[in-house]
Amino acid sequence: MSESLTSGPMIEAIGLSKFYGNFAASRNVSFSVPRGQVAAFLGPNGAGKSTTMKLLTGFLAPSEGVAKIGGFDVAKQRIEAARLIGYLPENGPLYNEMTPQSLLQYSGEARGLSSAKLRERMEFVADKCSLKEVWGKSIGKLSRGFRQRVGMAQALLHDPEVLILDEPTSGLDPNQTFQVRDLILSLSKTKTILLSTHILTEVKAVCGRVILINQGRVILDGPVSEMEGATHDMEATFRQLTGGSSAA
Ligand SMILES: Nc1ncnc2c1ncn2[C@@H]1O[C@H](COP(=O)(O)OP(=O)(O)OP(=O)(O)O)[C@@H](O)[C@H]1O
């Protein structure tokens, strides 16, 4: 089987746990995101969002459970799953000596894009992520906002069906935040997206669904209206369900 499933969930966490010694960063996490949905992954600092996203992308091996992307097991069918995933890690790209141009060129070649396709995609992501002015500068010298946008460009480069975005608007100024939200909205027409954020207004703006995690466990999974509750106050529901304190 070499193509993604045409039906069935695009993102699946099936009983995922990650233990560090006795500490569970993720604990029996299960949810699935159907094709075309934009799901928000919320939780206080240290709740286990980044850990779960790393498990879903195959960057971290689970202690227990299975992660599937497009029906492919990310541990056993790595290549098929990786083709479908665009991942923005929480701290953006780590290649400080490279420029956005050289990083994207390298990433595209590593993913086996033809030179014509790669040229076209580099042009597209440079435009969509507003990277032209820093195209030839070292990534290590860029502001956090620009580094974030380089990470976003890298995630989008191979035009993946599934986007897993760990705090995509973190470190962006209000103009850039608006642009990235707009970009996510336009991508949501054709992609399946799981995004983590601490900005609850962002959830209303771009997501149809909320998955809330606390101390490694999923404690709410439903439409945005469920998170808003009767009071239409997401922050109040968030505080109430997560105990109003940090888990880290
Ligand atoms: N390599 C590790 N060794 C030990 N503990 C770890 C490791 N990586 C993460 N943790 C712990 O696991 C917990 C979950 O961390 P994680 O980064 O997944 O949280 P998060 O929800 O993404 O938080 P934030 O919103 O602050 O980014 C935290 O308590 C963290 O300290």
PDB file of C-alpha atoms in Angstrom, residues 4-176:
ATOM      1  CA  SER A   4      -2.852   7.372   1.850  1.00  0.00           C
ATOM      2  CA  LEU A   5      -6.312   6.187   2.754  1.00  0.00           C
ATOM      3  CA  THR A   6      -9.066   8.044   0.979  1.00  0.00           C
ATOM      4  CA  SER A   7     -11.375   7.583   3.953  1.00  0.00           C
ATOM      5  CA  GLY A   8     -10.745   7.149   7.653  1.00  0.00           C
ATOM      6  CA  PRO A   9      -8.917   9.484   9.983  1.00  0.00           C
ATOM      7  CA  MET A  10      -5.778  11.278   8.784  1.00  0.00           C
ATOM      8  CA  ILE A  11      -4.276  11.664  12.271  1.00  0.00           C
ATOM      9  CA  GLU A  12      -4.686   8.938  14.898  1.00  0.00           C
ATOM     10  CA  ALA A  13      -3.261   8.657  18.389  1.00  0.00           C
ATOM     11  CA  ILE A  14      -4.062   5.204  19.745  1.00  0.00           C
ATOM     12  CA  GLY A  15      -3.224   4.791  23.433  1.00  0.00           C
ATOM     13  CA  LEU A  16      -0.003   6.814  23.148  1.00  0.00           C
ATOM     14  CA  SER A  17       2.146   7.082  26.254  1.00  0.00           C
ATOM     15  CA  LYS A  18       5.643   8.419  26.789  1.00  0.00           C
ATOM     16  CA  PHE A  19       7.385   7.708  30.069  1.00  0.00           C
ATOM     17  CA  TYR A  20      10.555   9.320  31.355  1.00  0.00           C
ATOM     18  CA  GLY A  21      11.350   7.028  34.264  1.00  0.00           C
ATOM     19  CA  ASN A  22       8.138   6.998  36.294  1.00  0.00           C
ATOM     20  CA  PHE A  23       6.957  10.315  34.862  1.00  0.00           C
ATOM     21  CA  ALA A  24       4.383  10.176  32.051  1.00  0.00           C
ATOM     22  CA  ALA A  25       4.709  13.131  29.664  1.00  0.00           C
ATOM     23  CA  SER A  26       1.819  11.599  27.633  1.00  0.00           C
ATOM     24  CA  ARG A  27      -0.498   9.055  29.188  1.00  0.00           C
ATOM     25  CA  ASN A  28      -2.769   6.792  27.113  1.00  0.00           C
ATOM     26  CA  VAL A  29      -3.590   9.583  24.661  1.00  0.00           C
ATOM     27  CA  SER A  30      -6.198   8.629  22.051  1.00  0.00           C
ATOM     28  CA  PHE A  31      -7.916  10.823  19.487  1.00  0.00           C
ATOM     29  CA  SER A  32      -8.381  10.961  15.757  1.00  0.00           C
ATOM     30  CA  VAL A  33      -8.695  13.831  13.322  1.00  0.00           C
ATOM     31  CA  PRO A  34     -10.697  13.234  10.129  1.00  0.00           C
ATOM     32  CA  ARG A  35      -9.558  14.455   6.733  1.00  0.00           C
ATOM     33  CA  GLY A  36     -10.048  18.188   6.269  1.00  0.00           C
ATOM     34  CA  GLN A  37     -10.483  19.084   9.942  1.00  0.00           C
ATOM     35  CA  VAL A  38      -8.485  21.727  11.811  1.00  0.00           C
ATOM     36  CA  ALA A  39      -8.119  20.616  15.432  1.00  0.00           C
ATOM     37  CA  ALA A  40      -6.649  22.707  18.229  1.00  0.00           C
ATOM     38  CA  PHE A  41      -4.412  20.932  20.709  1.00  0.00           C
ATOM     39  CA  LEU A  42      -4.597  22.858  23.956  1.00  0.00           C
ATOM     40  CA  GLY A  43      -3.221  22.496  27.448  1.00  0.00           C
ATOM     41  CA  PRO A  44      -1.191  24.336  30.076  1.00  0.00           C
ATOM     42  CA  ASN A  45       2.614  24.477  29.976  1.00  0.00           C
ATOM     43  CA  GLY A  46       4.051  21.010  30.402  1.00  0.00           C
ATOM     44  CA  ALA A  47       0.727  19.254  29.662  1.00  0.00           C
ATOM     45  CA  GLY A  48       2.274  17.007  26.996  1.00  0.00           C
ATOM     46  CA  LYS A  49       1.318  18.735  23.734  1.00  0.00           C
ATOM     47  CA  SER A  50       4.803  18.831  22.177  1.00  0.00           C
ATOM     48  CA  THR A  51       5.545  15.296  23.367  1.00  0.00           C
ATOM     49  CA  THR A  52       2.349  13.970  21.767  1.00  0.00           C
ATOM     50  CA  MET A  53       3.091  15.868  18.543  1.00  0.00           C
ATOM     51  CA  LYS A  54       6.582  14.345  18.438  1.00  0.00           C
ATOM     52  CA  LEU A  55       5.025  10.893  18.914  1.00  0.00           C
ATOM     53  CA  LEU A  56       2.547  11.578  16.090  1.00  0.00           C
ATOM     54  CA  THR A  57       5.299  12.672  13.699  1.00  0.00           C
ATOM     55  CA  GLY A  58       7.645   9.807  14.566  1.00  0.00           C
ATOM     56  CA  PHE A  59      10.294  12.140  16.041  1.00  0.00           C
ATOM     57  CA  LEU A  60       9.920  10.328  19.357  1.00  0.00           C
ATOM     58  CA  ALA A  61       9.187   6.629  19.896  1.00  0.00           C
ATOM     59  CA  PRO A  62       6.206   5.926  22.179  1.00  0.00           C
ATOM     60  CA  SER A  63       6.573   3.823  25.331  1.00  0.00           C
ATOM     61  CA  GLU A  64       3.117   2.456  24.520  1.00  0.00           C
ATOM     62  CA  GLY A  65       0.572   2.871  21.744  1.00  0.00           C
ATOM     63  CA  VAL A  66       0.536   3.577  18.038  1.00  0.00           C
ATOM     64  CA  ALA A  67       0.514   6.771  15.964  1.00  0.00           C
ATOM     65  CA  LYS A  68      -0.959   6.680  12.472  1.00  0.00           C
ATOM     66  CA  ILE A  69      -0.937   9.263   9.708  1.00  0.00           C
ATOM     67  CA  GLY A  70      -3.204   8.627   6.728  1.00  0.00           C
ATOM     68  CA  GLY A  71      -3.567   5.088   8.031  1.00  0.00           C
ATOM     69  CA  PHE A  72       0.218   4.505   8.068  1.00  0.00           C
ATOM     70  CA  ASP A  73       1.874   3.480  11.316  1.00  0.00           C
ATOM     71  CA  VAL A  74       4.584   6.142  11.837  1.00  0.00           C
ATOM     72  CA  ALA A  75       6.909   3.589  13.496  1.00  0.00           C
ATOM     73  CA  LYS A  76       6.500   0.750  10.997  1.00  0.00           C
ATOM     74  CA  GLN A  77       5.695   2.663   7.774  1.00  0.00           C
ATOM     75  CA  ARG A  78       7.929   5.651   8.357  1.00  0.00           C
ATOM     76  CA  ILE A  79       8.515   6.673   4.761  1.00  0.00           C
ATOM     77  CA  GLU A  80       4.844   6.529   3.724  1.00  0.00           C
ATOM     78  CA  ALA A  81       3.794   8.439   6.846  1.00  0.00           C
ATOM     79  CA  ALA A  82       6.596  11.030   6.535  1.00  0.00           C
ATOM     80  CA  ARG A  83       5.507  11.871   2.973  1.00  0.00           C
ATOM     81  CA  LEU A  84       2.138  12.953   4.318  1.00  0.00           C
ATOM     82  CA  ILE A  85       3.386  15.024   7.258  1.00  0.00           C
ATOM     83  CA  GLY A  86       4.461  18.629   7.446  1.00  0.00           C
ATOM     84  CA  TYR A  87       5.747  19.279  10.979  1.00  0.00           C
ATOM     85  CA  LEU A  88       6.550  22.593  12.600  1.00  0.00           C
ATOM     86  CA  PRO A  89       8.464  21.746  15.793  1.00  0.00           C
ATOM     87  CA  GLU A  90       8.100  23.997  18.823  1.00  0.00           C
ATOM     88  CA  ASN A  91      11.473  25.686  18.437  1.00  0.00           C
ATOM     89  CA  GLY A  92      11.531  26.022  14.668  1.00  0.00           C
ATOM     90  CA  PRO A  93      14.454  25.014  12.433  1.00  0.00           C
ATOM     91  CA  LEU A  94      17.726  24.127  14.167  1.00  0.00           C
ATOM     92  CA  TYR A  95      20.088  24.715  11.253  1.00  0.00           C
ATOM     93  CA  ASN A  96      21.419  28.096  12.320  1.00  0.00           C
ATOM     94  CA  GLU A  97      24.228  28.302   9.769  1.00  0.00           C
ATOM     95  CA  MET A  98      21.957  27.714   6.797  1.00  0.00           C
ATOM     96  CA  THR A  99      19.896  30.380   5.050  1.00  0.00           C
ATOM     97  CA  PRO A 100      16.158  29.921   4.392  1.00  0.00           C
ATOM     98  CA  GLN A 101      17.040  29.333   0.749  1.00  0.00           C
ATOM     99  CA  SER A 102      19.706  26.679   1.423  1.00  0.00           C
ATOM    100  CA  LEU A 103      17.591  24.944   4.093  1.00  0.00           C
ATOM    101  CA  LEU A 104      14.571  24.692   1.800  1.00  0.00           C
ATOM    102  CA  GLN A 105      16.743  23.566  -1.120  1.00  0.00           C
ATOM    103  CA  TYR A 106      18.295  20.881   1.101  1.00  0.00           C
ATOM    104  CA  SER A 107      14.933  19.781   2.561  1.00  0.00           C
ATOM    105  CA  GLY A 108      13.318  19.556  -0.873  1.00  0.00           C
ATOM    106  CA  GLU A 109      16.208  17.509  -2.285  1.00  0.00           C
ATOM    107  CA  ALA A 110      16.135  15.211   0.755  1.00  0.00           C
ATOM    108  CA  ARG A 111      12.426  14.670   0.114  1.00  0.00           C
ATOM    109  CA  GLY A 112      13.143  13.792  -3.500  1.00  0.00           C
ATOM    110  CA  LEU A 113      11.334  16.718  -5.163  1.00  0.00           C
ATOM    111  CA  SER A 114      12.338  17.232  -8.806  1.00  0.00           C
ATOM    112  CA  SER A 115      14.273  20.441  -9.442  1.00  0.00           C
ATOM    113  CA  ALA A 116      11.340  22.016 -11.327  1.00  0.00           C
ATOM    114  CA  LYS A 117       8.861  21.088  -8.569  1.00  0.00           C
ATOM    115  CA  LEU A 118      11.267  22.270  -5.884  1.00  0.00           C
ATOM    116  CA  ARG A 119      11.722  25.650  -7.609  1.00  0.00           C
ATOM    117  CA  GLU A 120       7.963  26.063  -7.828  1.00  0.00           C
ATOM    118  CA  ARG A 121       7.406  25.060  -4.175  1.00  0.00           C
ATOM    119  CA  MET A 122      10.254  27.294  -2.910  1.00  0.00           C
ATOM    120  CA  GLU A 123       8.705  30.237  -4.724  1.00  0.00           C
ATOM    121  CA  PHE A 124       5.283  29.359  -3.238  1.00  0.00           C
ATOM    122  CA  VAL A 125       6.412  28.970   0.393  1.00  0.00           C
ATOM    123  CA  ALA A 126       8.723  32.018   0.240  1.00  0.00           C
ATOM    124  CA  ASP A 127       5.737  34.062  -0.848  1.00  0.00           C
ATOM    125  CA  LYS A 128       3.180  32.503   1.535  1.00  0.00           C
ATOM    126  CA  CYS A 129       5.518  32.777   4.547  1.00  0.00           C
ATOM    127  CA  SER A 130       6.856  36.235   3.532  1.00  0.00           C
ATOM    128  CA  LEU A 131      10.500  35.145   3.517  1.00  0.00           C
ATOM    129  CA  LYS A 132      11.874  37.057   0.538  1.00  0.00           C
ATOM    130  CA  GLU A 133      13.621  39.764   2.606  1.00  0.00           C
ATOM    131  CA  VAL A 134      15.583  37.205   4.672  1.00  0.00           C
ATOM    132  CA  TRP A 135      16.106  34.668   1.891  1.00  0.00           C
ATOM    133  CA  GLY A 136      19.924  34.820   2.010  1.00  0.00           C
ATOM    134  CA  LYS A 137      20.468  35.505   5.741  1.00  0.00           C
ATOM    135  CA  SER A 138      21.662  32.930   8.292  1.00  0.00           C
ATOM    136  CA  ILE A 139      18.717  31.410  10.158  1.00  0.00           C
ATOM    137  CA  GLY A 140      20.612  31.848  13.448  1.00  0.00           C
ATOM    138  CA  LYS A 141      20.602  35.629  12.943  1.00  0.00           C
ATOM    139  CA  LEU A 142      16.875  35.918  12.254  1.00  0.00           C
ATOM    140  CA  SER A 143      14.269  37.154  14.723  1.00  0.00           C
ATOM    141  CA  ARG A 144      12.059  34.537  16.381  1.00  0.00           C
ATOM    142  CA  GLY A 145       9.162  35.512  14.121  1.00  0.00           C
ATOM    143  CA  PHE A 146      11.185  34.963  10.962  1.00  0.00           C
ATOM    144  CA  ARG A 147      12.613  31.678  12.272  1.00  0.00           C
ATOM    145  CA  GLN A 148       9.073  30.536  12.932  1.00  0.00           C
ATOM    146  CA  ARG A 149       8.130  31.394   9.364  1.00  0.00           C
ATOM    147  CA  VAL A 150      11.146  29.470   8.014  1.00  0.00           C
ATOM    148  CA  GLY A 151       9.899  26.472  10.030  1.00  0.00           C
ATOM    149  CA  MET A 152       6.437  26.933   8.568  1.00  0.00           C
ATOM    150  CA  ALA A 153       7.893  27.103   5.038  1.00  0.00           C
ATOM    151  CA  GLN A 154       9.853  23.906   5.651  1.00  0.00           C
ATOM    152  CA  ALA A 155       6.683  22.167   6.898  1.00  0.00           C
ATOM    153  CA  LEU A 156       4.754  23.214   3.777  1.00  0.00           C
ATOM    154  CA  LEU A 157       7.489  22.620   1.218  1.00  0.00           C
ATOM    155  CA  HIS A 158       6.456  19.146  -0.006  1.00  0.00           C
ATOM    156  CA  ASP A 159       2.757  20.112  -0.002  1.00  0.00           C
ATOM    157  CA  PRO A 160       1.837  17.508   2.639  1.00  0.00           C
ATOM    158  CA  GLU A 161      -1.747  16.446   3.316  1.00  0.00           C
ATOM    159  CA  VAL A 162      -1.329  16.634   7.088  1.00  0.00           C
ATOM    160  CA  LEU A 163       0.115  19.547   9.062  1.00  0.00           C
ATOM    161  CA  ILE A 164       1.196  19.201  12.666  1.00  0.00           C
ATOM    162  CA  LEU A 165       2.034  22.674  13.890  1.00  0.00           C
ATOM    163  CA  ASP A 166       3.442  23.238  17.363  1.00  0.00           C
ATOM    164  CA  GLU A 167       2.564  26.819  18.323  1.00  0.00           C
ATOM    165  CA  PRO A 168       2.738  28.259  14.782  1.00  0.00           C
ATOM    166  CA  THR A 169       2.103  31.849  15.901  1.00  0.00           C
ATOM    167  CA  SER A 170       4.435  31.848  18.888  1.00  0.00           C
ATOM    168  CA  GLY A 171       6.816  34.810  18.723  1.00  0.00           C
ATOM    169  CA  LEU A 172       5.018  36.571  15.890  1.00  0.00           C
ATOM    170  CA  ASP A 173       3.913  40.186  16.004  1.00  0.00           C
ATOM    171  CA  PRO A 174       0.180  40.912  15.456  1.00  0.00           C
ATOM    172  CA  ASN A 175       0.632  41.465  11.703  1.00  0.00           C
ATOM    173  CA  GLN A 176       2.547  38.233  11.253  1.00  0.00           C
TER     174      GLN A 176
END
